[in-house]
JSON list of C-alpha atoms in Angstrom, two decimals:
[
{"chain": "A", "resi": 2, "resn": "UNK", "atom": "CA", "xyz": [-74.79, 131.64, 48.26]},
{"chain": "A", "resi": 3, "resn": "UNK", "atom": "CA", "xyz": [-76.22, 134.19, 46.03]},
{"chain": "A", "resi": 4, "resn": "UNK", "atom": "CA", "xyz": [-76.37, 133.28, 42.40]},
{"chain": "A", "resi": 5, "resn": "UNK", "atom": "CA", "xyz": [-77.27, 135.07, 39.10]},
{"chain": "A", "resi": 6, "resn": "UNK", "atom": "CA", "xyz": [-78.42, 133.20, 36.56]},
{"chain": "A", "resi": 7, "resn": "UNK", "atom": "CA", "xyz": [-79.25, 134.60, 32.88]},
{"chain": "A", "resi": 8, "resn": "UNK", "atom": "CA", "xyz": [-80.46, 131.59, 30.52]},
{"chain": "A", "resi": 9, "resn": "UNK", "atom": "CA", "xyz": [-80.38, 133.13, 27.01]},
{"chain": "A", "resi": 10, "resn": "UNK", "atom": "CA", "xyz": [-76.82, 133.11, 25.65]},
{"chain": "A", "resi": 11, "resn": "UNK", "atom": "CA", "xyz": [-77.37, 135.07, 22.86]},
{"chain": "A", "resi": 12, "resn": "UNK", "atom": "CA", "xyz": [-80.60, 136.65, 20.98]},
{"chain": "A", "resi": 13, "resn": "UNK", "atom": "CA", "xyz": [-81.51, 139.06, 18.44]},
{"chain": "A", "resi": 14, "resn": "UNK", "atom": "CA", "xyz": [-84.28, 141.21, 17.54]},
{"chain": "A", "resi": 15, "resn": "UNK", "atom": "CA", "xyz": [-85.18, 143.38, 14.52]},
{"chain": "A", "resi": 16, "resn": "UNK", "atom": "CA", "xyz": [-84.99, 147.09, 14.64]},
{"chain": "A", "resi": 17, "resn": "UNK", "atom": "CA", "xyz": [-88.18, 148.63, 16.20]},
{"chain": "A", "resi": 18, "resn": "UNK", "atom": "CA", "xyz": [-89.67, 145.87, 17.64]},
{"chain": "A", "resi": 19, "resn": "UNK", "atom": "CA", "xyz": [-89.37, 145.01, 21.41]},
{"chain": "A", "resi": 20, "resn": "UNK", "atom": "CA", "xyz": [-87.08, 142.28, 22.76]},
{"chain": "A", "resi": 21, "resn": "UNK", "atom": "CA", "xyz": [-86.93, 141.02, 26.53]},
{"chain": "A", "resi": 22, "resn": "UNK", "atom": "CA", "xyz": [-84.04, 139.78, 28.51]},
{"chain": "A", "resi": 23, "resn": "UNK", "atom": "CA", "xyz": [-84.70, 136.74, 31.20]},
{"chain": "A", "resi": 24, "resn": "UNK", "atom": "CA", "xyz": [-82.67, 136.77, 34.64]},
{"chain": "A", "resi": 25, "resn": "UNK", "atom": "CA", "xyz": [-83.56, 135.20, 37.59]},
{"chain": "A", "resi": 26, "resn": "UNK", "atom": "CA", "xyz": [-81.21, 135.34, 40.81]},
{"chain": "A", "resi": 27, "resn": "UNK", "atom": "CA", "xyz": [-81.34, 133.46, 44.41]},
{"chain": "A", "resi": 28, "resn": "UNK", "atom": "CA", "xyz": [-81.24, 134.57, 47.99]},
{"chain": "A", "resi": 29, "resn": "UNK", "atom": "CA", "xyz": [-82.41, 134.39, 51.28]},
{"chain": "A", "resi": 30, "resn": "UNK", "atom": "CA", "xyz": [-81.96, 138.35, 52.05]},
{"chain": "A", "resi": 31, "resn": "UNK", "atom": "CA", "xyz": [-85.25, 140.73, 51.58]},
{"chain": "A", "resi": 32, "resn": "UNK", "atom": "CA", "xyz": [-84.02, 143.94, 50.78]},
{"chain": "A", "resi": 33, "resn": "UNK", "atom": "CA", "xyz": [-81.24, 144.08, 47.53]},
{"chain": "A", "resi": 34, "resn": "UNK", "atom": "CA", "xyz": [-80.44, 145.41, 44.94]},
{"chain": "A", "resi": 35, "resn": "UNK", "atom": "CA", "xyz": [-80.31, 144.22, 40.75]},
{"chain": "A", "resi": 36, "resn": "UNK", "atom": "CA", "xyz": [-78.87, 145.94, 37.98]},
{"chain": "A", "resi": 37, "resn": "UNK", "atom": "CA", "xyz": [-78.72, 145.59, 33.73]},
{"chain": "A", "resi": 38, "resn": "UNK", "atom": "CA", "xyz": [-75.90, 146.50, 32.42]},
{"chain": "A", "resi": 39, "resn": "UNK", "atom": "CA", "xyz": [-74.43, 146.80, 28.70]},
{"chain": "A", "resi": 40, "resn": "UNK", "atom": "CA", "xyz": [-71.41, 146.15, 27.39]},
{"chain": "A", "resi": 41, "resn": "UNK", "atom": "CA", "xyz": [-71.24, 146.79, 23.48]},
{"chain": "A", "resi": 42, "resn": "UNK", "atom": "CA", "xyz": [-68.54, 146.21, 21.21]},
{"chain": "A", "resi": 43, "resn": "UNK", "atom": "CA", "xyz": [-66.17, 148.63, 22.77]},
{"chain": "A", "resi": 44, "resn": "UNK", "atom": "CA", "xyz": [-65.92, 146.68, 25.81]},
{"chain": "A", "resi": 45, "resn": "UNK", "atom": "CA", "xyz": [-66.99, 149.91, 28.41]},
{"chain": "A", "resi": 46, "resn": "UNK", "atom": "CA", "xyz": [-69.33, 148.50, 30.63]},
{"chain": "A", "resi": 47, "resn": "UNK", "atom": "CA", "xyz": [-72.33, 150.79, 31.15]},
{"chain": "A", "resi": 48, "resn": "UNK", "atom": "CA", "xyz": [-75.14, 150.83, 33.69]},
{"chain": "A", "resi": 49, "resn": "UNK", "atom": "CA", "xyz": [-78.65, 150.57, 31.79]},
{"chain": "A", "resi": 50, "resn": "UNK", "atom": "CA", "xyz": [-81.19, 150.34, 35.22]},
{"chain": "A", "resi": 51, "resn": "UNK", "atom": "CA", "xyz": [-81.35, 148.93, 38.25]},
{"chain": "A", "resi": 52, "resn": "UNK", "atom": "CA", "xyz": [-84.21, 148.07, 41.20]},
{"chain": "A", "resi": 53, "resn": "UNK", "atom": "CA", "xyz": [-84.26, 148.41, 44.34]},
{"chain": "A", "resi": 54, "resn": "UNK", "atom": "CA", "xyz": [-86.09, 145.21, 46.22]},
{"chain": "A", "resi": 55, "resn": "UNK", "atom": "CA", "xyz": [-88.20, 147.18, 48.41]},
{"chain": "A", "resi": 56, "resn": "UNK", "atom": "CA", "xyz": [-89.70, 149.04, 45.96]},
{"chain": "A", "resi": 57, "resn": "UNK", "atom": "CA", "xyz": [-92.43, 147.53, 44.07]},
{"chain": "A", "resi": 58, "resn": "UNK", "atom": "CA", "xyz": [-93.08, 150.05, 41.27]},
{"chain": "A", "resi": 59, "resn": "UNK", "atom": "CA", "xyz": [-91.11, 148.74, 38.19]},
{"chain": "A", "resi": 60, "resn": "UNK", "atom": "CA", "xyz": [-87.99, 151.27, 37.18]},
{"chain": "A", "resi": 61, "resn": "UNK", "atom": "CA", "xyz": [-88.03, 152.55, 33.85]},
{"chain": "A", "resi": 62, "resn": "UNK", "atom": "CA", "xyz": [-85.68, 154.63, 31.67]},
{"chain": "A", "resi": 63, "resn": "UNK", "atom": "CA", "xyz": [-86.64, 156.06, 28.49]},
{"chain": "A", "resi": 64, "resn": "UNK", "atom": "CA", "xyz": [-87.07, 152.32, 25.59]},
{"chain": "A", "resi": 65, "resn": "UNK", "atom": "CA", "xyz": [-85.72, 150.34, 28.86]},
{"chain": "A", "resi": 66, "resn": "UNK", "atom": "CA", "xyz": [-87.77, 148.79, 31.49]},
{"chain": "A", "resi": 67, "resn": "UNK", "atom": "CA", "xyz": [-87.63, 145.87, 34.12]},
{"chain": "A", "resi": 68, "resn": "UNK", "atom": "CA", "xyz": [-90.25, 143.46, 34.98]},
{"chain": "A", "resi": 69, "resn": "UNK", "atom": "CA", "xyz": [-89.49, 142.52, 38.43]},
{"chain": "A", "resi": 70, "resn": "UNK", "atom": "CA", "xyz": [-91.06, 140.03, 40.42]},
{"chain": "A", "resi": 71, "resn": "UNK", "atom": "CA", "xyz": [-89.64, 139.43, 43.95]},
{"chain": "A", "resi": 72, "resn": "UNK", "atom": "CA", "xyz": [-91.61, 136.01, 44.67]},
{"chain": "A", "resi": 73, "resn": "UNK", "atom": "CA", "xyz": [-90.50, 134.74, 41.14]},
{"chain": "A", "resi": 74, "resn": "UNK", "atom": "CA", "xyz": [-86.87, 136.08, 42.32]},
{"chain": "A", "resi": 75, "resn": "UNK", "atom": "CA", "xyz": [-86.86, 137.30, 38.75]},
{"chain": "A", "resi": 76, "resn": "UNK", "atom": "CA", "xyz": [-85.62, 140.40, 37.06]},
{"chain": "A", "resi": 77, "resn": "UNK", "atom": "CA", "xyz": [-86.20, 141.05, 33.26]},
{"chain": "A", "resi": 78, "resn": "UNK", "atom": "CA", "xyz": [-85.04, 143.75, 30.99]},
{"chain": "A", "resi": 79, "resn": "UNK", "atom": "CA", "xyz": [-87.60, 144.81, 28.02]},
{"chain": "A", "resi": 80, "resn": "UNK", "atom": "CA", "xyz": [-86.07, 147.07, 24.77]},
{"chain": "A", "resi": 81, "resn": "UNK", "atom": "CA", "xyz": [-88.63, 149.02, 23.34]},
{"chain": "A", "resi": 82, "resn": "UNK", "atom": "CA", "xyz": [-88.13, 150.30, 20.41]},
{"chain": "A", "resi": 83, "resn": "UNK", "atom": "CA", "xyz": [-84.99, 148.38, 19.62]},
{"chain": "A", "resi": 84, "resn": "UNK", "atom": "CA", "xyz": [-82.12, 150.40, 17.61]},
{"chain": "A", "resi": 85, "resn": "UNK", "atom": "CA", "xyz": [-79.19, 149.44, 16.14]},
{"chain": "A", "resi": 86, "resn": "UNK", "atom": "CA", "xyz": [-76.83, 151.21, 19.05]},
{"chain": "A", "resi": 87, "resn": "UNK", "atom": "CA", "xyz": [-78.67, 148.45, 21.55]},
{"chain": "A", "resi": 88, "resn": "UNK", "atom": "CA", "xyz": [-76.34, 145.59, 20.14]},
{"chain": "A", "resi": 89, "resn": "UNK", "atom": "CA", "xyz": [-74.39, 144.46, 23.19]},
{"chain": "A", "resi": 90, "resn": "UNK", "atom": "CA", "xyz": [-73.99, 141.94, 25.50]},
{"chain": "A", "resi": 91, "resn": "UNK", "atom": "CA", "xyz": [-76.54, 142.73, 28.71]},
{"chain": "A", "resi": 92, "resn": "UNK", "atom": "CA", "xyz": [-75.81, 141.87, 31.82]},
{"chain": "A", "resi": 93, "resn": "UNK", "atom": "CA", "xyz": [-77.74, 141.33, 35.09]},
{"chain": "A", "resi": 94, "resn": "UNK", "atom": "CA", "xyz": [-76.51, 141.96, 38.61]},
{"chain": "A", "resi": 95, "resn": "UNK", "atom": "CA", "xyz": [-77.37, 141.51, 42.35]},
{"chain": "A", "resi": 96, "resn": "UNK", "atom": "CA", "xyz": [-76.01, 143.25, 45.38]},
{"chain": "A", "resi": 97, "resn": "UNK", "atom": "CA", "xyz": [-77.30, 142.17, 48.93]},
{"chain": "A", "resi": 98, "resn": "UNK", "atom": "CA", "xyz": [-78.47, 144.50, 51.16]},
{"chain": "A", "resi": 99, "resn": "UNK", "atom": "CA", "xyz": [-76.28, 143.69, 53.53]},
{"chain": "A", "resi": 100, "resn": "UNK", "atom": "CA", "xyz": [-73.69, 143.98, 51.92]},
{"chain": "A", "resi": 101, "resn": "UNK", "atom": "CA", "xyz": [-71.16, 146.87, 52.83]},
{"chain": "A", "resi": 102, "resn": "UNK", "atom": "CA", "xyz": [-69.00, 146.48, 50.27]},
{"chain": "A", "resi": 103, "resn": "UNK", "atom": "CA", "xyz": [-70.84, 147.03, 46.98]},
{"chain": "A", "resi": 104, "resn": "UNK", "atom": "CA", "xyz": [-69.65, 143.74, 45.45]},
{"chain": "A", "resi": 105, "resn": "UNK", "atom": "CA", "xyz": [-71.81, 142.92, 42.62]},
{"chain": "A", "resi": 106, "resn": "UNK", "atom": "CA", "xyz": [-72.67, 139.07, 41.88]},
{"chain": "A", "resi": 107, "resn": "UNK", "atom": "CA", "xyz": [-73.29, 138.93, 37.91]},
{"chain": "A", "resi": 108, "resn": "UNK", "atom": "CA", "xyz": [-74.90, 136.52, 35.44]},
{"chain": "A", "resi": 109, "resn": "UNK", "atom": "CA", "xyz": [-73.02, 134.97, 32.48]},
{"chain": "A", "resi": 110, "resn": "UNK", "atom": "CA", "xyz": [-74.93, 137.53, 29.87]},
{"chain": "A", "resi": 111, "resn": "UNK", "atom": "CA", "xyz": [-76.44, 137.43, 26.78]},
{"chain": "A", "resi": 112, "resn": "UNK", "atom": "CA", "xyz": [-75.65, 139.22, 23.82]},
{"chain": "A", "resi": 113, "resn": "UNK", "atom": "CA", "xyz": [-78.34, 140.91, 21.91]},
{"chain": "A", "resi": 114, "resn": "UNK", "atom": "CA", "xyz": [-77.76, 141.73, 17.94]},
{"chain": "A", "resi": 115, "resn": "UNK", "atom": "CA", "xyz": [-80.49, 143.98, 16.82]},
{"chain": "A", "resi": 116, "resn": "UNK", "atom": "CA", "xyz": [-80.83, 143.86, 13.08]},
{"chain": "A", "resi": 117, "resn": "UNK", "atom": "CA", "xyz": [-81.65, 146.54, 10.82]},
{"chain": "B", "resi": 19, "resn": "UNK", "atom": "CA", "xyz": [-64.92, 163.77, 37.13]},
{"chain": "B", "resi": 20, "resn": "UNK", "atom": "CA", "xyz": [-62.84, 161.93, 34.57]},
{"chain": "B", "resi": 21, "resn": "UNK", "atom": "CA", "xyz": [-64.40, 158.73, 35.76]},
{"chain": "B", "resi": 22, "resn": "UNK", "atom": "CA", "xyz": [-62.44, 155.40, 36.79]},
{"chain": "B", "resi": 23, "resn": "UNK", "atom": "CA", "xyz": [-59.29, 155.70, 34.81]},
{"chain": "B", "resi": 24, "resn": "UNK", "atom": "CA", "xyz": [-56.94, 152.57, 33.55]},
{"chain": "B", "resi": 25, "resn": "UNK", "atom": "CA", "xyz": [-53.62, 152.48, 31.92]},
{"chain": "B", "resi": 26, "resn": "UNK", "atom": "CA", "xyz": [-52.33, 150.77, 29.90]},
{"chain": "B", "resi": 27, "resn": "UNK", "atom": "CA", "xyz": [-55.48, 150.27, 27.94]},
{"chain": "B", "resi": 28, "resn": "UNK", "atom": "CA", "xyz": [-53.24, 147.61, 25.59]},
{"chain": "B", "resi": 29, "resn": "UNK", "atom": "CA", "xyz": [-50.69, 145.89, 26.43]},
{"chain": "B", "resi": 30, "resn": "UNK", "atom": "CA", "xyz": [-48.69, 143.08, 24.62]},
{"chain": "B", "resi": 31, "resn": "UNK", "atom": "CA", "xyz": [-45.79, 141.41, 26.45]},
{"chain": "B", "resi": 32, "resn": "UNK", "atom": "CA", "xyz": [-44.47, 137.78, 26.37]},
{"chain": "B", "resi": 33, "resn": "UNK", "atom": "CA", "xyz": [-44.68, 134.74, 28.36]},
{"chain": "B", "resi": 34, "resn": "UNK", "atom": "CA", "xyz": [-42.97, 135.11, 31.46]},
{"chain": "B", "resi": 35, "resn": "UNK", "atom": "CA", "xyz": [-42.51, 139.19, 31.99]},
{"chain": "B", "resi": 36, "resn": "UNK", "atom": "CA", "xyz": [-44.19, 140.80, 34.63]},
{"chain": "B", "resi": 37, "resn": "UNK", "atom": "CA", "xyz": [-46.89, 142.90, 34.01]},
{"chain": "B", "resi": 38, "resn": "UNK", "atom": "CA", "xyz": [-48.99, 145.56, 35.96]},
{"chain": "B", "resi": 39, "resn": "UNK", "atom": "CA", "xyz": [-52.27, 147.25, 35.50]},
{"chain": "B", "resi": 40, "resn": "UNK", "atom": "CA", "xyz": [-52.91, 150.62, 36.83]},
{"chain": "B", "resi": 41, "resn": "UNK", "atom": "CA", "xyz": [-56.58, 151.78, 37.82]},
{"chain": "B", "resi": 42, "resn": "UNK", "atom": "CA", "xyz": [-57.76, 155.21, 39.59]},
{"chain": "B", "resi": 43, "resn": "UNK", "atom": "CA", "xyz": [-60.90, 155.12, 40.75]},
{"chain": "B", "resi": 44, "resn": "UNK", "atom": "CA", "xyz": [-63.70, 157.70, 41.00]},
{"chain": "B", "resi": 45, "resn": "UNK", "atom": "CA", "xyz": [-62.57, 159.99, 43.70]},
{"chain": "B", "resi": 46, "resn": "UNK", "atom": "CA", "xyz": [-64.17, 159.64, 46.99]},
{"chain": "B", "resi": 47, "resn": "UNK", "atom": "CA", "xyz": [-65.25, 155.90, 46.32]},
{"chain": "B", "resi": 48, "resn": "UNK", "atom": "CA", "xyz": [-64.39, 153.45, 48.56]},
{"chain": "B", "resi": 49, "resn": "UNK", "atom": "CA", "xyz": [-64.67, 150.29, 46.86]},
{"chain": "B", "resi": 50, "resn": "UNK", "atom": "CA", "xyz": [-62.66, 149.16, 44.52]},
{"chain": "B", "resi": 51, "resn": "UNK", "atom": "CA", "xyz": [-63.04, 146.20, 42.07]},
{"chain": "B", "resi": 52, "resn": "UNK", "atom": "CA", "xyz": [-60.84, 144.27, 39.91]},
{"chain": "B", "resi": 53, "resn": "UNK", "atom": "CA", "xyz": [-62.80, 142.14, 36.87]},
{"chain": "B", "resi": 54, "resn": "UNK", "atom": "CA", "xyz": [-61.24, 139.69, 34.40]},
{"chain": "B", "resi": 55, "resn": "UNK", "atom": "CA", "xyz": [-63.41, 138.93, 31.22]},
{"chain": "B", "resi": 56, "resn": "UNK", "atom": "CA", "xyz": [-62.72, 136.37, 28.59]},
{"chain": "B", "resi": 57, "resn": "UNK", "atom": "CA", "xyz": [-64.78, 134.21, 26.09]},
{"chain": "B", "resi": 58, "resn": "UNK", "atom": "CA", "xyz": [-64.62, 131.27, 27.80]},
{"chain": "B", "resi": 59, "resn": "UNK", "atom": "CA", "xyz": [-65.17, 132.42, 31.60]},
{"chain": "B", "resi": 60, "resn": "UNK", "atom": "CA", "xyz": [-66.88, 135.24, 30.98]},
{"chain": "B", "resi": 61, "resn": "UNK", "atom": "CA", "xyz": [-66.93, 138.22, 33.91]},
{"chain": "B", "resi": 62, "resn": "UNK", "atom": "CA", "xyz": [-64.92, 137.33, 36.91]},
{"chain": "B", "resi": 63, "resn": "UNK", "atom": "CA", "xyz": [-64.28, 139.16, 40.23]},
{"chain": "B", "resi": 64, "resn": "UNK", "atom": "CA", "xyz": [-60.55, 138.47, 40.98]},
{"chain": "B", "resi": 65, "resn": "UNK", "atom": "CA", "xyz": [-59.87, 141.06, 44.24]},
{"chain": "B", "resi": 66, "resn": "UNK", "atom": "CA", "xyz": [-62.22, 143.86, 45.50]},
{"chain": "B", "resi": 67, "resn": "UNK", "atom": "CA", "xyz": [-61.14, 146.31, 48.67]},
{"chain": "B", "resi": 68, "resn": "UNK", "atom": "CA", "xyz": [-62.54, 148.28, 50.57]},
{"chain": "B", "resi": 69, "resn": "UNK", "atom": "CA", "xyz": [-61.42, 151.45, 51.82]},
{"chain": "B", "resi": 70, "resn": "UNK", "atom": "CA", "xyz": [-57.95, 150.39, 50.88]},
{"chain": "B", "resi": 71, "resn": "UNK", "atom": "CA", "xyz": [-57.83, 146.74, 52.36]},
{"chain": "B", "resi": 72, "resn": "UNK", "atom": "CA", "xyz": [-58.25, 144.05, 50.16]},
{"chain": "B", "resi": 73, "resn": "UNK", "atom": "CA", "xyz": [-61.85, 142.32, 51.33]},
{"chain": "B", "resi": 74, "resn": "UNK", "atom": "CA", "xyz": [-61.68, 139.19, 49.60]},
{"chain": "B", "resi": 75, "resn": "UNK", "atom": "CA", "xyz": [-59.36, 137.90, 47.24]},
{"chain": "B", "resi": 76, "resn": "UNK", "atom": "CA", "xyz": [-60.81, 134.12, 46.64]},
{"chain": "B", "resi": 77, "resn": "UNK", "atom": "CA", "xyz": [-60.98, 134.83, 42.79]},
{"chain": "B", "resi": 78, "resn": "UNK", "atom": "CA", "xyz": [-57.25, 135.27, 41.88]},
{"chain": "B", "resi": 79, "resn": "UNK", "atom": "CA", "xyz": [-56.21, 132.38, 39.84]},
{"chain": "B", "resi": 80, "resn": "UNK", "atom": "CA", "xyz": [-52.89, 131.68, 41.70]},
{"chain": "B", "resi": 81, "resn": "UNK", "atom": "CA", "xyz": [-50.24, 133.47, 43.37]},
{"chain": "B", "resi": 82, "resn": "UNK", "atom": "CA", "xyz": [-48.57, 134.94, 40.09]},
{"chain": "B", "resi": 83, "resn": "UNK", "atom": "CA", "xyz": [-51.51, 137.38, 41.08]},
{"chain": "B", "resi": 84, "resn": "UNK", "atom": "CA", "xyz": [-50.87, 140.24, 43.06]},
{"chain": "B", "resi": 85, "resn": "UNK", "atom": "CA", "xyz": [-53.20, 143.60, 43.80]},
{"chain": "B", "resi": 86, "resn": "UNK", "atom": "CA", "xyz": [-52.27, 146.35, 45.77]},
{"chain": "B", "resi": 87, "resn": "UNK", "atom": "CA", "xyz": [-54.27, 149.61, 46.83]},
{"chain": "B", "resi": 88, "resn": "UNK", "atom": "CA", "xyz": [-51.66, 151.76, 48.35]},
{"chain": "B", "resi": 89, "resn": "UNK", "atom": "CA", "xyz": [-53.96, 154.43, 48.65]},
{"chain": "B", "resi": 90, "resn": "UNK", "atom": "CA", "xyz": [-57.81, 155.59, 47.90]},
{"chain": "B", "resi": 91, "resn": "UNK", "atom": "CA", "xyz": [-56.69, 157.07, 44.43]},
{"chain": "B", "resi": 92, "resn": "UNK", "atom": "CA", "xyz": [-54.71, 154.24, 43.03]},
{"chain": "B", "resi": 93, "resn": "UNK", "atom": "CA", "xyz": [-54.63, 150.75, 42.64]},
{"chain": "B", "resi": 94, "resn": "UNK", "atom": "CA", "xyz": [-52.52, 147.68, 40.85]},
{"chain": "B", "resi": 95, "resn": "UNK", "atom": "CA", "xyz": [-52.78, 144.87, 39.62]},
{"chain": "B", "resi": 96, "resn": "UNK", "atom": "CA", "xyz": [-49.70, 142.34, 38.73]},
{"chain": "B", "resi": 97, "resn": "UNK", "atom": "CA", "xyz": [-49.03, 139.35, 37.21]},
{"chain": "B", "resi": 98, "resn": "UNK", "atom": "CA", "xyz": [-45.49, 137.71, 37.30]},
{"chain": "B", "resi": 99, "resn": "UNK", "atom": "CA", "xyz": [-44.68, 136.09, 35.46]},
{"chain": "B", "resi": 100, "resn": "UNK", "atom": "CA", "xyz": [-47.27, 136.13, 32.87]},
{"chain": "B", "resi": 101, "resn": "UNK", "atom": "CA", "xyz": [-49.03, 132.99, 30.79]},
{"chain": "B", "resi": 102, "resn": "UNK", "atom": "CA", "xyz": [-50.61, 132.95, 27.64]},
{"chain": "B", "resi": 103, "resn": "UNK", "atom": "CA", "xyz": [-53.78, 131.92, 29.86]},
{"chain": "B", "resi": 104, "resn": "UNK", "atom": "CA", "xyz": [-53.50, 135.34, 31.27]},
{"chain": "B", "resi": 105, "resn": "UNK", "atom": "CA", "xyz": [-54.98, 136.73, 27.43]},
{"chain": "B", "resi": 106, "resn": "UNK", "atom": "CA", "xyz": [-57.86, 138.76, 28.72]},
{"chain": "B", "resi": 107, "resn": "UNK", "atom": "CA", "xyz": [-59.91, 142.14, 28.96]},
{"chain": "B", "resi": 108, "resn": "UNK", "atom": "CA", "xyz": [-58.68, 143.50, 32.88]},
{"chain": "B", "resi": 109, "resn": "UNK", "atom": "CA", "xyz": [-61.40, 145.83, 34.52]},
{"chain": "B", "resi": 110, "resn": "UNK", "atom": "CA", "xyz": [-61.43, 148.12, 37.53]},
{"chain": "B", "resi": 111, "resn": "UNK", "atom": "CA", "xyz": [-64.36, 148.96, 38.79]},
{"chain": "B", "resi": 112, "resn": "UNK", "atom": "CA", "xyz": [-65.47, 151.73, 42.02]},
{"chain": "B", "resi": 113, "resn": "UNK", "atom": "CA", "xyz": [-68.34, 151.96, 43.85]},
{"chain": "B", "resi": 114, "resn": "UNK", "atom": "CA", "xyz": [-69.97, 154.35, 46.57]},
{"chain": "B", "resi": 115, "resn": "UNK", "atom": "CA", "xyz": [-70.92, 152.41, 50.06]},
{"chain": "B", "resi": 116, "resn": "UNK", "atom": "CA", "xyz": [-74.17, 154.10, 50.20]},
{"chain": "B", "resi": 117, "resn": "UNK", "atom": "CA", "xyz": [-77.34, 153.61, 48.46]},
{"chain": "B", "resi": 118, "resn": "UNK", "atom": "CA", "xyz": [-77.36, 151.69, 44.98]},
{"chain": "B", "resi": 119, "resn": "UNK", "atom": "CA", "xyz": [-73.86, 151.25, 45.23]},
{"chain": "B", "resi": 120, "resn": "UNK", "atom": "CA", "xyz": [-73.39, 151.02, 41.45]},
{"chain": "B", "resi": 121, "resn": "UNK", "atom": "CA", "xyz": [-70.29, 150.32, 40.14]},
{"chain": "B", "resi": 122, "resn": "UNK", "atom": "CA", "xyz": [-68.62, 152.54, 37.54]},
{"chain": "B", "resi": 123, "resn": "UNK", "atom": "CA", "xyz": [-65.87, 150.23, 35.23]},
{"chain": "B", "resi": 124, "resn": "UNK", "atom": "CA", "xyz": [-62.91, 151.79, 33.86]},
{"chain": "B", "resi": 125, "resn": "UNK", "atom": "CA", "xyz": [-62.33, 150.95, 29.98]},
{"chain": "B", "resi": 126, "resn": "UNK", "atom": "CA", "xyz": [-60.39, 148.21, 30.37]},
{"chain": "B", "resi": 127, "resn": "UNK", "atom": "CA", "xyz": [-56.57, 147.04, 29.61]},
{"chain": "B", "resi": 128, "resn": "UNK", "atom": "CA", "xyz": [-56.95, 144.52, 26.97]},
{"chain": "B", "resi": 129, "resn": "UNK", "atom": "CA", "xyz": [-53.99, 142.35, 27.88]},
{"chain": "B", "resi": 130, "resn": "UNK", "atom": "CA", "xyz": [-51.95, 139.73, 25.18]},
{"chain": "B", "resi": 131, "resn": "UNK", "atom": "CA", "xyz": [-49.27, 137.26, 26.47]},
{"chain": "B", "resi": 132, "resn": "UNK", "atom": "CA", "xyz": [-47.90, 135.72, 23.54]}
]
């Protein structure tokens, strides 16, 4: 069975500097696909990034980036820049490629409190 | 597009009344997803479906639990009759079978049973 696992429960960073956010995941398929996604204090659930498996070059949008390493089965999300707005709880998700359903399998989280 | 819309977004009742959650999802999605998050649990997948049948519904606590997609713009979920232990944020969640197959969440239904 597929599994996400995020081992920081909670961590916090000052405003500015750069803060990164361990997940590692397990499964036997090749080709997936992971996701970060935020959830700040008014609950909405948003999508930050996300990798596909096959693709080796690391995504990136704008202060957020992933450090993905397929052998390591590991998927971490780096804040640049941290600001204020980035306090949230993060979390990581993985969708098998075979999958026709979209069903997401998530980690447990970790909330992030950026301090000014 | 308005995005995956839920109603109510709060909802207060007491032990024992039935209650239902309403989601629309993102028109022309074909997955749909119902989430329950609380403190102690964290994110849960209770029911997802897939254009309109329910896939796999292994993650509803019990059978006071009830979901229904009649059709591809509407879904419901129900509890009857409701348990403090229900006291939880309810999300709905769509996707697109193609590609990334992200999932778009709704905002919730923040639900008390006192």
């Amino acid at each position: 069975a597929q599994t996400v696992t995020q081992s920081q429960p909670e961590m916090s960073v000052q405003e500015a500097e750069t803060v990164t956010l361990s997940c590692t995941y397990d499964t036997s398929e090749n080709n997936y696909y992971l996701f970060w996604y935020k959830q700040p204090p008014s609950r909405q659930m948003i999508l930050v990034i996300r990798q596909e498996a096959y693709k080796q070059q690391n995504a990136t949008e704008n202060r957020f980036s992933v450090n993905f390493q397929k052998a390591a089965k590991s998927f971490s999300l780096k804040i640049s820049d941290s600001q204020l707005g980035d306090t949230a709880m993060y979390f990581c998700a993985f969708r098998g490629g075979s999958s026709n359903t979209g069903k997401l399998i998530f980690g447990q989280g970790t909330t992030l409190q950026v301090k000014p | 597009d308005a995005g995956v819309i839920q109603s109510p977004r709060h909802e207060v009742t007491e032990m024992g009344q039935e209650v239902t959650l309403r989601c629309k999802p993102i028109s022309g999605h074909n997955s749909l997803f119902w989430y329950r998050q609380t403190m102690m649990r964290g994110l849960e997948l209770l029911i997802y479906f897939n254009n309109n049948v329910p896939i796999d519904d292994s993650g509803m606590p019990e059978d006071r639990f009830s979901a229904k997609m009649p059709n591809a713009s509407f879904s419901t979920l129900k509890i009857q009759p409701s348990e403090p232990r229900d006291s939880a944020v309810y999300f709905c969640a769509s996707s697109l079978n193609q590609g990334y197959n992200e999932q778009f969440f709704g905002p919730g239904t923040r639900l008390t049973v006192l």
